[in-house]
Amino acid sequence: MADVVLDKVVKKFGETEVVAGIDLTVRDREFCILVGPSGCGKTTTLRMIAGLEDVTAGDIRIAGETVTFKPPRDRDIAMVFQSYALYPHMTVRKNLAFALELRRVPKAEINKRISEVAEIIGLTPLLDRKPRQLSGGQRQRVAVGAALVRQSGVLLFDEPLSNLDAKLRVHMRVELKRLHQQIKSTMVYVTHDQVEAMTMGDRIVIMNAGKIIQVGSAMEVYERPATRFVAGFIGTPPMNFFEGEIRNGGIALGGDVQVALPRAVEAGRKVTLGVRPEHISLHAGKPHAAKVPSTVEVLEPLGNRTIVTARSPAGVLQIEAEANPGLKPGDAIELWFDMSRAHLFDQASECAL
Amino acid sequence: MRPLVAPTAVSGAPPMQRLAFFEREGPFGYALVLPAILYLTAFIAYPFAMSIWLSMTDASAGASKWNYIGLDNYSKVESWELIANDFVIFDGDKAEAQRIADQHKDEGKVVTAPDGDRFKASLQIGSHTIPVVETNGEDDATYLATTILNDLDWQVHGGKVVAHAADSPISFGTFEKRGDANDARKKSVLVDSTTHLKANGTGVQQDPNFLLAVKNTLKYTFGTELVKLFFGIPCALLLYKKFRGRQLLRGLLVIPWVIPIAISGQAWLWILDSTYSVINWLLVHAGIISPANIFNFRGDANLAMFSLVVVNVWRGFPFTTIVILAGLTSIPDEIIERARLDGANALQRFWYVMAPMVRPILMVSLLFSVVFSFTDFNTIWIITRGGPYDQTQVLSTYAYQVGVNAGYLGKGAAISLFLFPIMVVTVFGMLQWLRRENM
Ligand SMILES: Nc1ncnc2c1ncn2[C@@H]1O[C@H](COP(=O)(O)OP(=O)(O)OP(=O)(O)O)[C@@H](O)[C@H]1O
Ligand SMILES: [Mg+2]
C-alpha cells in the first residue's frame, strides 16, 4: 500500500503562493498525471511529495504515514528528473546500484535487480557505459531504470519525456504505460503535454495557478470539463469558445447569431458556449444542430481529416472535417453546431453549467 | 556569401574561381596569430634557448668571452670524499658495553702501530684493544682514532657501543678517482660504520646549497598545496551554502589573491618581525610564551620555511577555493537532489557525488598552483631573501643569487633549468591523469 495523500498543502516562496492549498489522494498503484500550463505549480507539488521542497502548510501522507517533515530518503520514493540527473562519473550499472548500495542491499540482490530492470527497459548492452556515451533516449531509460531498481512504493516523474524527439516520445509513452502494468508502484507523473496526460494515466489532475481544477479519468475530463480552463486545455485542436447571452430559449452570440439550446437555462445569463471542432459539421442532419454561416479562411489537411479554420459573425472557429471537404479559402459555408455535445460556462465564474 | 572551401567540381559545372586573397582563410588566420607567434618567440622561445646555451658556458658577469663547457655547470665531480659515521666500537655483553661507553673518555687511549707499509690505530679501553682506522700516514691514523675516541658521542644500543658524530661526519680523505675512494672505504675503516662517498666539484649538483634549494622547493610547493586543499575544500563548501552575506564573503576572499605580494609582503614582514611581531606580542600578552622565548620567524631556518608556506597559503588558497566553488556550482541541483532521494547523507553526497564531479577541475587548479608555487620567486625574496644563511633558498631565488648577484650566469642558468624537467614530468603526469578521468 503506497497511497499518497496531500492534505491542504500550501507552498509559498516568500510572499508568492505557488501552491494554494491542494487536496489530492493518489490511490495505491494508480498512475496519476499532474497536468497544467507552465508555472502552475506541478513541479513544486511533486518536489513537496519527494521532500525536496518543504511544505508551508498542510500535510503529506504516504502509505498512511505523515511524511511532511521527513527527509527524502525516508519517504520510500524514487524520482525521474526532467534532466535525468544521472551521475556522470558512474557507469550505468553504478548509477543503478548507487541507491541500493547506500541502503546496504546485499550485493547478490543488487545484481539480480539490476539485471531484471536492465532486461525490462533494454539497458543490458549499455550497463558498462558512462552516461556521456549514451543518446538522449538511452539516458532517459537509465534514469527510469535507476528509479525502478529502488522498488519504492511511489515513483515520481517530472516531465521525463520532454527532452526527447517526437517519435521517441510516443514510443516511451507506450513503454512507461506498459511498465506501470508490470510493477507495483504508485506513479505520479507531471507533464504539460495534454496528449501525454490523456493517454498515459488512470486519472488526470488538472492544475492551474497553484490549484487543482479537476480530477478525473481522461474521458471524464474530456466529456465533462468542470471549467472553461479545463475545456480549453484538453483536446486538440482546442475547443471553440463564443461569448453570448441566454435569450429566447437559446443563446445570442456575437454578430446576431442565435443558436437554440436543447436544455433550459435562465434567461439573461451571460455565458460562454464551447463547441469542440469535431462537433461542428459541414452538413445538416443531426438533431439539435444549430446553423452558423461562415467563410473558410485556412485549410490544414492532416491526411485522414482536415482542420478548417473559418470566420463566422460570432468569431473565428476551427472544425474537423473529412479528408477532402472540397473547400477553398474564401468559400461561404454553413456550419452546424451539435448543440447536444456543446458546453456552457458561466462567464463570471467560468464554471460549467 | 561565397563558400570558403571550394566544392569539388561537378561535371558540367564551370570550375570554381580562385578565391580572392581577402576571402581566403589561410592568410587571415596567420595574420591573427602573428602577434602571438612574435611574442612567444621574443619573450619565451628566445630566452629559453638562450638560457640553455648559457647553462653550457662558463659565462660570468664581466667576462669578455664565454667558453663552451658542456654539462659541467650541471655536474662536474673533481674529487670523492670518503665520509663515515656511526662506528660500532663494541658488540657483545650489555654490561660491558655500558662500562666501555661510560669510561672511554677517562680510560681510553689511542695506540698507533705500523702494519706493513700502512699504519693502524687502535683504541685501548680497559682490557679491550679495538683496531679502528688504517691509513697511509701515521698522524692521520692517530688523528682519526683520537677524534672517534674524544669528539664523538658514544651511545649504547643493547650490547652495542656506537660512536656517533652529531654535527659533521668524519672525513677519511679525498680522492681524485672514485675507485681509490672505494678502495679506502674497504680498507680504512676497520669497524662497522655507515660510509658514503661525497662528490666534491663545481657543478650545481655538487653544491650542497643547491641540493638544499631543491629540497626547499619541494617542501614549499607540496607543503603549500596540501594545506591549500586542506583549507580550500571546507571553505568552498561553506561558501557553496546559501546564506546572507555570501556574496560579500566571496568578494573578501579574493583579496589576498589580488593584492600584489610586494604590498602584502610588507604587512607579513611586520607580522613576522623579529622584535615587533604582532604574533609574539599577542602570545606574550596572553601569557602563552615568555618574552625571552619569542619566535624569531625569519631567523630560524625551520620557522622561516614554515612562515613562507603560511604566506603562500594565505595568498594562494582563495584561488583554490574559488576554483572548487566553481566546480561545486557547476554540479546541477538535480543531481544533488537525486543523491538525497537515493539516500545519501551530506558526507556521502560530498564523497560519492560532489568530489568526483569536482575532481577534474580541482586537478586543473592544482596544476596551476603547483606551477605557481614551484616557480615562485617573489614571496621568498620579499619575506626571507632565502635566508637565514641560505636555509630557505628555493631554486628560483638561488638561481638569481648565483646567476645575477654572484654573476655566475652559466651556473645560474643551469640551476633554473633544473626546474624544467621536473616541471615537465609533473605537468605531463597530471594532464595524463586528467585525460584518463575525462574518458
Ligand atoms: N525556488 C523558487 N523560488 C521562487 N519561485 C519559484 C521557485 N521555484 C518555482 N517558483 C515559482 O513557482 C511557480 C511554479 O513553479 P513550478 O516549477 O512548480 O511550475 P511547473 O508547473 O512545474 O511549470 P513547468 O511546466 O514550466 O515546469 C512558478 O511561477 C515559479 O516561478
Ligand atoms: Mg516543471
Tab-separated table of N, CA, C and O in Angstrom, chain B residues 183-251:
chain	number	residue	atom	x	y	z
B	183	ASP	N	88.201	1.942	-2.627
B	183	ASP	CA	89.246	1.118	-2.031
B	183	ASP	C	89.413	1.470	-0.558
B	183	ASP	O	89.419	0.608	0.322
B	184	ALA	N	89.562	2.790	-0.321
B	184	ALA	CA	89.762	3.284	1.034
B	184	ALA	C	88.580	2.918	1.910
B	184	ALA	O	88.736	2.592	3.086
B	185	ARG	N	87.412	2.948	1.310
B	185	ARG	CA	86.193	2.611	2.036
B	185	ARG	C	86.310	1.210	2.627
B	185	ARG	O	85.902	0.951	3.745
B	186	LYS	N	86.904	0.291	1.822
B	186	LYS	CA	87.023	-1.089	2.287
B	186	LYS	C	88.157	-1.227	3.308
B	186	LYS	O	88.046	-1.986	4.262
B	187	LYS	N	89.229	-0.463	3.084
B	187	LYS	CA	90.432	-0.725	3.878
B	187	LYS	C	90.612	0.177	5.083
B	187	LYS	O	91.248	-0.209	6.059
B	188	SER	N	90.089	1.416	5.020
B	188	SER	CA	90.474	2.382	6.046
B	188	SER	C	89.698	2.226	7.353
B	188	SER	O	90.238	2.401	8.433
B	189	VAL	N	88.420	1.941	7.254
B	189	VAL	CA	87.613	1.848	8.462
B	189	VAL	C	87.557	0.389	8.893
B	189	VAL	O	87.094	-0.453	8.140
B	190	LEU	N	88.028	0.110	10.086
B	190	LEU	CA	88.156	-1.290	10.485
B	190	LEU	C	86.988	-1.789	11.314
B	190	LEU	O	86.902	-2.965	11.633
B	191	VAL	N	86.096	-0.873	11.725
B	191	VAL	CA	84.900	-1.327	12.452
B	191	VAL	C	83.676	-1.072	11.587
B	191	VAL	O	83.741	-0.333	10.610
B	192	ASP	N	82.573	-1.704	11.970
B	192	ASP	CA	81.315	-1.465	11.249
B	192	ASP	C	80.964	0.016	11.323
B	192	ASP	O	81.074	0.620	12.392
B	193	SER	N	80.583	0.593	10.187
B	193	SER	CA	80.185	2.003	10.211
B	193	SER	C	79.344	2.280	8.977
B	193	SER	O	79.225	1.434	8.092
B	194	THR	N	78.694	3.431	8.943
B	194	THR	CA	77.991	3.822	7.713
B	194	THR	C	78.916	4.773	6.969
B	194	THR	O	79.291	5.823	7.484
B	195	THR	N	79.266	4.366	5.751
B	195	THR	CA	80.155	5.214	4.957
B	195	THR	C	79.455	5.624	3.674
B	195	THR	O	78.555	4.922	3.198
B	196	HIS	N	79.815	6.765	3.168
B	196	HIS	CA	79.384	7.077	1.793
B	196	HIS	C	80.404	7.991	1.134
B	196	HIS	O	81.238	8.609	1.803
B	197	LEU	N	80.327	8.014	-0.205
B	197	LEU	CA	81.255	8.834	-0.965
B	197	LEU	C	80.573	10.137	-1.324
B	197	LEU	O	79.490	10.131	-1.897
B	198	LYS	N	81.194	11.236	-0.962
B	198	LYS	CA	80.613	12.524	-1.285
B	198	LYS	C	81.383	13.099	-2.467
B	198	LYS	O	82.609	13.125	-2.469
B	199	ALA	N	80.583	13.537	-3.496
B	199	ALA	CA	81.238	14.118	-4.666
B	199	ALA	C	81.500	15.588	-4.411
B	199	ALA	O	80.586	16.344	-4.093
B	200	ASN	N	82.715	16.002	-4.549
B	200	ASN	CA	83.029	17.429	-4.476
B	200	ASN	C	83.293	17.908	-5.887
B	200	ASN	O	83.910	17.217	-6.686
B	201	GLY	N	82.801	19.103	-6.202
B	201	GLY	CA	83.048	19.586	-7.548
B	201	GLY	C	82.427	20.942	-7.744
B	201	GLY	O	81.897	21.557	-6.805
B	202	THR	N	82.447	21.412	-8.999
B	202	THR	CA	81.985	22.763	-9.272
B	202	THR	C	80.597	22.787	-9.914
B	202	THR	O	80.013	23.847	-10.078
B	203	GLY	N	80.056	21.604	-10.308
B	203	GLY	CA	78.714	21.580	-10.874
B	203	GLY	C	77.684	21.873	-9.796
B	203	GLY	O	77.956	21.706	-8.609
B	204	VAL	N	76.468	22.308	-10.226
B	204	VAL	CA	75.479	22.641	-9.204
B	204	VAL	C	75.060	21.400	-8.417
B	204	VAL	O	74.668	21.487	-7.270
B	205	GLN	N	75.129	20.235	-9.073
B	205	GLN	CA	74.743	19.024	-8.366
B	205	GLN	C	75.665	18.734	-7.191
B	205	GLN	O	75.310	18.019	-6.273
B	206	GLN	N	76.895	19.284	-7.220
B	206	GLN	CA	77.834	19.061	-6.126
B	206	GLN	C	77.739	20.172	-5.083
B	206	GLN	O	78.473	20.179	-4.114
B	207	ASP	N	76.829	21.104	-5.317
B	207	ASP	CA	76.709	22.251	-4.426
B	207	ASP	C	75.670	21.935	-3.340
B	207	ASP	O	74.496	21.764	-3.644
B	208	PRO	N	76.080	21.832	-2.086
B	208	PRO	CA	75.111	21.484	-1.038
B	208	PRO	C	73.977	22.500	-0.949
B	208	PRO	O	72.845	22.132	-0.655
B	209	ASN	N	74.256	23.759	-1.246
B	209	ASN	CA	73.187	24.758	-1.209
B	209	ASN	C	72.147	24.516	-2.291
B	209	ASN	O	70.970	24.788	-2.105
B	210	PHE	N	72.620	24.018	-3.418
B	210	PHE	CA	71.672	23.704	-4.486
B	210	PHE	C	70.759	22.565	-4.057
B	210	PHE	O	69.539	22.617	-4.236
B	211	LEU	N	71.369	21.536	-3.472
B	211	LEU	CA	70.549	20.403	-3.029
B	211	LEU	C	69.537	20.856	-1.984
B	211	LEU	O	68.383	20.426	-1.986
B	212	LEU	N	69.961	21.776	-1.130
B	212	LEU	CA	69.044	22.325	-0.135
B	212	LEU	C	67.915	23.085	-0.826
B	212	LEU	O	66.743	22.983	-0.448
B	213	ALA	N	68.265	23.831	-1.873
B	213	ALA	CA	67.249	24.597	-2.605
B	213	ALA	C	66.226	23.672	-3.244
B	213	ALA	O	65.024	23.953	-3.245
B	214	VAL	N	66.700	22.534	-3.786
B	214	VAL	CA	65.762	21.568	-4.370
B	214	VAL	C	64.810	21.070	-3.288
B	214	VAL	O	63.587	21.047	-3.459
B	215	LYS	N	65.407	20.708	-2.152
B	215	LYS	CA	64.591	20.198	-1.049
B	215	LYS	C	63.582	21.257	-0.609
B	215	LYS	O	62.398	20.977	-0.410
B	216	ASN	N	64.058	22.491	-0.478
B	216	ASN	CA	63.174	23.578	-0.050
B	216	ASN	C	62.050	23.818	-1.047
B	216	ASN	O	60.913	24.068	-0.671
B	217	THR	N	62.396	23.753	-2.348
B	217	THR	CA	61.381	23.977	-3.370
B	217	THR	C	60.267	22.933	-3.240
B	217	THR	O	59.080	23.256	-3.313
B	218	LEU	N	60.676	21.687	-3.038
B	218	LEU	CA	59.675	20.623	-2.908
B	218	LEU	C	58.838	20.831	-1.648
B	218	LEU	O	57.612	20.714	-1.674
B	219	LYS	N	59.518	21.167	-0.547
B	219	LYS	CA	58.803	21.418	0.710
B	219	LYS	C	57.794	22.533	0.516
B	219	LYS	O	56.638	22.429	0.906
B	220	TYR	N	58.287	23.619	-0.067
B	220	TYR	CA	57.471	24.818	-0.254
B	220	TYR	C	56.256	24.496	-1.131
B	220	TYR	O	55.126	24.832	-0.804
B	221	THR	N	56.493	23.795	-2.239
B	221	THR	CA	55.408	23.508	-3.176
B	221	THR	C	54.391	22.550	-2.570
B	221	THR	O	53.198	22.850	-2.523
B	222	PHE	N	54.870	21.413	-2.103
B	222	PHE	CA	53.888	20.401	-1.690
B	222	PHE	C	53.291	20.728	-0.334
B	222	PHE	O	52.102	20.479	-0.107
B	223	GLY	N	54.095	21.352	0.526
B	223	GLY	CA	53.524	21.827	1.786
B	223	GLY	C	52.376	22.772	1.499
B	223	GLY	O	51.263	22.610	2.004
B	224	THR	N	52.635	23.731	0.635
B	224	THR	CA	51.620	24.716	0.310
B	224	THR	C	50.381	24.083	-0.301
B	224	THR	O	49.259	24.370	0.094
B	225	GLU	N	50.599	23.187	-1.264
B	225	GLU	CA	49.440	22.630	-1.972
B	225	GLU	C	48.556	21.827	-1.029
B	225	GLU	O	47.330	21.902	-1.091
B	226	LEU	N	49.173	21.040	-0.176
B	226	LEU	CA	48.386	20.230	0.757
B	226	LEU	C	47.556	21.121	1.675
B	226	LEU	O	46.353	20.896	1.843
B	227	VAL	N	48.209	22.134	2.239
B	227	VAL	CA	47.483	23.000	3.171
B	227	VAL	C	46.384	23.767	2.436
B	227	VAL	O	45.280	23.938	2.952
B	228	LYS	N	46.679	24.185	1.203
B	228	LYS	CA	45.667	24.905	0.433
B	228	LYS	C	44.418	24.052	0.229
B	228	LYS	O	43.303	24.530	0.373
B	229	LEU	N	44.633	22.789	-0.131
B	229	LEU	CA	43.488	21.898	-0.323
B	229	LEU	C	42.774	21.689	1.003
B	229	LEU	O	41.543	21.690	1.073
B	230	PHE	N	43.566	21.532	2.053
B	230	PHE	CA	43.007	21.265	3.362
B	230	PHE	C	42.072	22.395	3.787
B	230	PHE	O	41.018	22.154	4.364
B	231	PHE	N	42.443	23.648	3.467
B	231	PHE	CA	41.576	24.769	3.826
B	231	PHE	C	40.591	25.112	2.712
B	231	PHE	O	39.492	25.578	2.975
B	232	GLY	N	41.023	24.892	1.477
B	232	GLY	CA	40.204	25.311	0.329
B	232	GLY	C	38.907	24.533	0.221
B	232	GLY	O	37.855	25.101	-0.054
B	233	ILE	N	38.958	23.226	0.460
B	233	ILE	CA	37.757	22.402	0.282
B	233	ILE	C	36.665	22.780	1.281
B	233	ILE	O	35.539	23.083	0.873
B	234	PRO	N	36.965	22.814	2.583
B	234	PRO	CA	35.904	23.215	3.520
B	234	PRO	C	35.419	24.630	3.263
B	234	PRO	O	34.223	24.916	3.376
B	235	CYS	N	36.348	25.500	2.892
B	235	CYS	CA	35.982	26.890	2.653
B	235	CYS	C	35.024	26.986	1.459
B	235	CYS	O	34.039	27.717	1.502
B	236	ALA	N	35.307	26.210	0.422
B	236	ALA	CA	34.435	26.218	-0.757
B	236	ALA	C	33.056	25.666	-0.387
B	236	ALA	O	32.031	26.194	-0.807
B	237	LEU	N	33.037	24.608	0.410
B	237	LEU	CA	31.755	24.027	0.812
B	237	LEU	C	30.946	25.041	1.617
B	237	LEU	O	29.723	25.129	1.471
B	238	LEU	N	31.650	25.812	2.440
B	238	LEU	CA	30.984	26.825	3.254
B	238	LEU	C	30.345	27.882	2.358
B	238	LEU	O	29.187	28.249	2.537
B	239	LEU	N	31.117	28.355	1.380
B	239	LEU	CA	30.610	29.418	0.516
B	239	LEU	C	29.580	28.910	-0.484
B	239	LEU	O	28.884	29.680	-1.122
B	240	TYR	N	29.518	27.591	-0.642
B	240	TYR	CA	28.559	26.975	-1.571
B	240	TYR	C	27.169	27.051	-0.988
B	240	TYR	O	26.181	27.173	-1.699
B	241	LYS	N	27.091	26.988	0.331
B	241	LYS	CA	25.808	27.087	1.015
B	241	LYS	C	25.240	28.483	0.817
B	241	LYS	O	25.981	29.464	0.736
B	242	LYS	N	23.911	28.565	0.739
B	242	LYS	CA	23.294	29.875	0.579
B	242	LYS	C	23.100	30.508	1.950
B	242	LYS	O	22.500	29.918	2.831
B	243	PHE	N	23.647	31.688	2.145
B	243	PHE	CA	23.380	32.411	3.386
B	243	PHE	C	23.545	33.889	3.122
B	243	PHE	O	24.093	34.316	2.104
B	244	ARG	N	23.062	34.676	4.044
B	244	ARG	CA	23.142	36.121	3.925
B	244	ARG	C	24.610	36.552	3.953
B	244	ARG	O	25.387	36.069	4.776
B	245	GLY	N	24.985	37.419	3.043
B	245	GLY	CA	26.355	37.924	3.052
B	245	GLY	C	27.328	37.029	2.313
B	245	GLY	O	28.532	37.213	2.391
B	246	ARG	N	26.800	36.027	1.610
B	246	ARG	CA	27.686	35.106	0.907
B	246	ARG	C	28.491	35.821	-0.179
B	246	ARG	O	29.692	35.620	-0.314
B	247	GLN	N	27.789	36.708	-0.904
B	247	GLN	CA	28.473	37.423	-1.983
B	247	GLN	C	29.614	38.273	-1.432
B	247	GLN	O	30.701	38.329	-1.993
B	248	LEU	N	29.338	38.928	-0.297
B	248	LEU	CA	30.336	39.784	0.327
B	248	LEU	C	31.561	38.954	0.706
B	248	LEU	O	32.703	39.315	0.425
B	249	LEU	N	31.283	37.807	1.308
B	249	LEU	CA	32.367	36.953	1.767
B	249	LEU	C	33.196	36.449	0.579
B	249	LEU	O	34.422	36.399	0.633
B	250	ARG	N	32.488	36.105	-0.492
B	250	ARG	CA	33.205	35.661	-1.701
B	250	ARG	C	34.109	36.762	-2.212
B	250	ARG	O	35.218	36.518	-2.676
B	251	GLY	N	33.618	37.990	-2.125
B	251	GLY	CA	34.407	39.127	-2.578
B	251	GLY	C	35.640	39.320	-1.706
B	251	GLY	O	36.746	39.506	-2.202
